[in-house]
């Protein structure tokens, strides 16, 4: 399954002719930096020091501010559109897409949503965050929802 999701994303990029400047896999040399930044910003690493992406949403810091929870019941594409609207990602700035399977991507939110809209059946979980690690959208297929957070130290 881990490799299937990456292959499906590559197929989607090619089929939809998505520009690699607007969405691409992060260089493998950058994976650790991005995953560590995400983990230390949002997860209670004192209690859960081992960095694991599967189900890490269960270990988020208590002080994160929950903005909203959007159910998949409204439809996958509607859920993604509502996530973008409520989290107000800047469409001209890159964000990270981290899959629970361990793959890390970067790109503009519209391109990320374009890819996610095509691969929903294979997703176990994903996290979308800014390079500043100040806001987060966390999807879990078990809960069939995406939950939006921001860090507690933001004004």
Coordinates of C-alpha atoms in Angstrom, one line a residue:
X1 CA 0.0 0.0 0.0
X2 CA 2.8 2.4 0.8
X3 CA 4.3 2.3 -2.7
X4 CA 0.8 2.2 -4.3
X5 CA -0.1 5.7 -3.0
X6 CA 3.1 7.2 -4.4
X7 CA 2.5 5.5 -7.8
X8 CA -1.1 6.8 -7.8
X9 CA 0.0 10.3 -7.1
X10 CA 2.6 10.1 -9.9
X11 CA -0.1 8.8 -12.3
X12 CA -2.5 11.7 -11.2
X13 CA 0.3 14.3 -11.8
X14 CA 0.8 12.9 -15.3
X15 CA -2.8 12.4 -16.2
X16 CA -3.9 15.9 -15.0
X17 CA -0.7 17.5 -16.4
X18 CA 0.1 19.1 -13.1
X19 CA 3.2 21.3 -13.3
X20 CA 6.0 20.0 -11.1
X21 CA 6.6 23.5 -9.8
X22 CA 3.1 23.6 -8.4
X23 CA 3.2 20.1 -6.8
X24 CA 6.1 17.7 -6.4
X25 CA 7.6 15.1 -4.1
X26 CA 10.0 16.7 -1.7
X27 CA 13.6 15.7 -2.1
X28 CA 14.4 12.7 0.1
X29 CA 17.1 14.8 1.7
X30 CA 14.4 17.1 3.0
X31 CA 12.0 14.5 4.3
X32 CA 13.5 14.3 7.8
X33 CA 13.5 18.1 8.2
X34 CA 9.9 18.4 7.2
X35 CA 8.6 15.4 9.2
X36 CA 10.6 16.5 12.3
X37 CA 9.3 20.1 11.9
X38 CA 5.7 18.8 11.7
X39 CA 6.1 16.4 14.6
X40 CA 7.7 18.8 17.0
X41 CA 5.2 21.5 16.2
X42 CA 2.0 19.5 16.6
X43 CA 2.7 16.3 18.5
X44 CA 3.2 15.9 22.2
X45 CA 6.7 14.6 21.7
X46 CA 7.5 14.5 25.4
X47 CA 4.9 11.7 25.8
X48 CA 5.5 10.2 22.3
X49 CA 9.2 10.6 21.5
X50 CA 9.3 8.1 18.6
X51 CA 8.4 9.9 15.4
X52 CA 5.6 7.9 13.7
X53 CA 3.1 9.3 11.2
X54 CA 0.5 6.6 11.5
X55 CA -2.2 7.7 13.9
X56 CA 0.0 10.6 15.2
X57 CA -3.2 12.7 15.2
X58 CA -4.0 10.8 18.4
X59 CA -1.0 12.4 20.0
X60 CA -1.4 16.0 19.1
X61 CA -0.6 18.6 21.7
X62 CA -3.4 19.6 24.1
X63 CA -2.7 23.3 23.5
X64 CA -3.4 23.2 19.8
X65 CA -6.4 25.3 18.9
X66 CA -9.0 23.2 17.0
X67 CA -10.6 25.4 14.4
X68 CA -13.1 22.9 12.9
X69 CA -13.8 19.3 12.0
X70 CA -15.2 18.7 8.5
X71 CA -16.9 15.4 7.9
X72 CA -16.3 13.4 4.7
X73 CA -20.1 12.9 4.7
X74 CA -20.5 16.1 2.7
X75 CA -18.5 14.5 -0.1
X76 CA -14.7 14.2 -0.5
X77 CA -14.3 17.2 -2.9
X78 CA -16.6 19.4 -0.7
X79 CA -14.6 18.4 2.4
X80 CA -11.3 19.4 0.7
X81 CA -12.8 22.7 -0.5
X82 CA -14.1 23.5 3.0
X83 CA -10.7 22.6 4.4
X84 CA -9.0 25.1 2.1
X85 CA -11.6 27.8 2.8
X86 CA -11.5 27.5 6.6
X87 CA -7.8 27.1 7.0
X88 CA -7.2 30.0 4.6
X89 CA -3.9 28.7 3.1
X90 CA -2.3 31.3 1.0
X91 CA -2.8 30.1 -2.6
X92 CA 0.5 31.7 -3.7
X93 CA 2.7 30.0 -1.0
X94 CA 3.8 26.4 -0.9
X95 CA 2.6 24.0 1.8
X96 CA 3.6 20.5 2.7
X97 CA 1.5 17.4 2.2
X98 CA 2.7 14.6 4.5
X99 CA 1.1 11.2 4.0
X100 CA 0.8 8.8 7.0
X101 CA 2.6 6.3 4.8
X102 CA 5.7 8.5 5.0
X103 CA 5.7 10.3 1.7
X104 CA 6.3 14.1 1.7
X105 CA 5.2 16.5 -1.0
X106 CA 5.2 20.3 -1.4
X107 CA 3.2 22.6 -3.5
X108 CA 0.4 25.1 -3.8
X109 CA -2.9 24.2 -2.0
X110 CA -4.9 24.2 -5.2
X111 CA -2.6 21.6 -6.8
X112 CA -2.5 19.5 -3.6
X113 CA -6.3 19.5 -3.5
X114 CA -6.4 18.6 -7.2
X115 CA -4.2 15.5 -6.5
X116 CA -6.1 14.6 -3.3
X117 CA -9.4 14.7 -5.1
X118 CA -8.2 11.9 -7.3
X119 CA -6.6 9.5 -4.7
X120 CA -9.1 9.5 -1.8
X121 CA -9.6 5.7 -1.8
X122 CA -6.0 5.0 -1.0
X123 CA -5.5 7.5 1.8
X124 CA -5.2 6.4 5.3
X125 CA -4.2 9.8 6.6
X126 CA -2.6 13.0 5.6
X127 CA -1.4 16.3 7.1
X128 CA -1.2 19.6 5.3
X129 CA 1.0 22.3 7.0
X130 CA 2.8 25.5 6.2
X131 CA 6.6 25.6 6.2
X132 CA 6.3 27.7 9.4
X133 CA 4.3 24.8 11.0
X134 CA 1.7 27.2 12.3
X135 CA -1.4 25.6 11.0
X136 CA -2.5 22.1 10.2
X137 CA -5.2 20.1 8.4
X138 CA -5.2 16.5 9.6
X139 CA -7.2 13.8 7.8
X140 CA -7.9 10.4 9.2
X141 CA -9.8 7.8 7.2
X142 CA -11.0 6.0 10.4
X143 CA -12.8 9.2 11.5
X144 CA -13.8 10.1 7.9
X145 CA -13.0 13.7 8.6
X146 CA -10.3 16.4 8.4
X147 CA -9.6 18.4 11.5
X148 CA -8.1 21.9 11.3
X149 CA -5.7 23.3 13.9
X150 CA -3.5 26.2 14.6
X151 CA -0.7 26.4 17.1
X152 CA -1.6 28.0 20.5
X153 CA 1.1 30.6 20.3
X154 CA -0.4 32.3 17.3
X155 CA -2.3 35.6 17.8

